[in-house]
Amino acid sequence: MSKPTIQALAQSHRAFTAIDDGKSFTVKCVLHTLGLLALAWLVLPVRADFSSAFSQLTFHAENIGWVIVWGGSLVGFYRSSFPTGHGRVIGVVVFTTLALLAALSLTQFDPAGAAHEFAGELDLYRGRCGFIIAGVSVVYATLLGSWARNAAPVKPHITGFYAALGTSAFGCLLMQVVCSHHNPLHMLIWHFVPTALMCFAGQVAGARWLRW
Amino acid sequence: MSDTLLPRKSVEDKLKHLFVSAATGDRQAYEGFLELSMVVVEKYLAFLGHRYLSHQALEDLKQDVLVSLHEKKHTFQVQRPILPWIYAITRYRFIDFYRQQKRVPLMVAWDEGHIVAVEKSLSPDWEDLVSLLSPKQKEMFQMIKIEGESYVDTARALDVSVASVKVGIHRIMKALKEKVKK
């Protein structure tokens, strides 16, 4: 019977407040972001061609795209951390933006020099972007995940996915300032693929770590 | 209970009122909230299809839901409706319960058109079923189906090939199914 359980639970009941509202979550996110930005400022060099890139329209379009993916994913993460949270519209916005970012990179694709470019992209130094994106994502997503463990995500894999996507998008945004290689193959291999891998890892980790 | 006859809107309002009072530390209101929630949960479980569960399993599931509502009460945002929150937690626990049941050894019997999951410990025929197996088969069944060991580890422990373990388990399951059908 449930009656004794109800009585026992009621006996242990104390006054409580909701885990979080949107405002305090936003404040936490801003603090995490500022911390990571400060760390990045100390460790990562600004790209040599930053001033010339700053005058290009595509640079700003890409930045806006990554900001939308980052912010949208964090909203999706926050919403999916609660039992009644829905993130369908957010999902559409985030994936459409990702598709536009990929399309924007592909418009600069030159098939003639692809083989030569591909050989260059296999260099580990060029691949540091991928490792930085993954590193930033792991640190940031762990902070978010530790918050979500106190919440009640009913689809923990989705929560983990959004955490990984949002944090990887933040890493990609950071790389806009750090990485001077913006050819489509580089973007695909060392920016988009690590993001996709982190999303997969986030989904798996979320399903295991965020279960309650 | 008269609460079962209340219209949805009234249940929503009553639950929310009790929950808001409970948030301030009112134990009586909290008890009332859990009792009314249980009525809602029972109805929702019926909708989800709890008839496929044995009485004992259903009671376990209800207790799980109750404890989850208690543990996650701080995740309810008061500006939102409360019934979807209860439904979402119940659905999550229901799915989780079924997943756990998959990992626990169950015998599945056909009873008047319904699949009734009979837990090993509750099944009166369990000893009869197991008595069909040879000592080596019992050991194999125990390791694979009860302890959840891999085929490779079981083969190593029993000093047989992996293929023999796979064939052995297949034969054991076939024999048990035939026995259950009889």
Short mmCIF file of C-alpha atoms in Angstrom, two decimals, chain B residues 103 105 120 126-127 130 133-150 154 157-158 165 168-169 172-173 176:
data_model
loop_
_atom_site.label_atom_id
_atom_site.label_comp_id
_atom_site.label_asym_id
_atom_site.label_seq_id
_atom_site.Cartn_x
_atom_site.Cartn_y
_atom_site.Cartn_z
CA ARG B 103 17.39 -6.69 -16.78
CA PRO B 105 14.89 -12.30 -15.02
CA LYS B 120 10.99 -15.19 -10.48
CA TRP B 126 9.92 -21.70 -10.92
CA GLU B 127 11.44 -24.71 -9.12
CA VAL B 130 14.59 -25.06 -13.22
CA LEU B 133 17.84 -28.24 -16.47
CA SER B 134 21.03 -30.17 -15.95
CA PRO B 135 23.50 -28.81 -13.35
CA LYS B 136 25.67 -27.36 -16.11
CA GLN B 137 22.65 -25.76 -17.81
CA LYS B 138 21.54 -24.30 -14.47
CA GLU B 139 24.96 -22.78 -13.99
CA MET B 140 24.91 -21.36 -17.53
CA PHE B 141 21.40 -19.96 -17.08
CA GLN B 142 22.33 -18.47 -13.72
CA MET B 143 25.40 -16.71 -15.12
CA ILE B 144 23.90 -15.38 -18.35
CA LYS B 145 20.28 -14.67 -17.54
CA ILE B 146 20.40 -13.91 -13.83
CA GLU B 147 23.83 -12.48 -13.13
CA GLY B 148 24.06 -10.85 -16.56
CA GLU B 149 27.53 -12.20 -17.37
CA SER B 150 28.77 -12.07 -20.95
CA THR B 154 30.60 -17.60 -18.95
CA ALA B 157 34.22 -19.89 -16.29
CA LEU B 158 32.60 -23.12 -17.48
CA VAL B 165 27.28 -21.28 -24.42
CA GLY B 168 23.20 -23.99 -24.65
CA ILE B 169 21.29 -20.83 -23.73
CA ILE B 172 17.54 -23.78 -22.31
CA MET B 173 15.21 -20.94 -23.33
CA LEU B 176 11.65 -23.40 -20.64
#
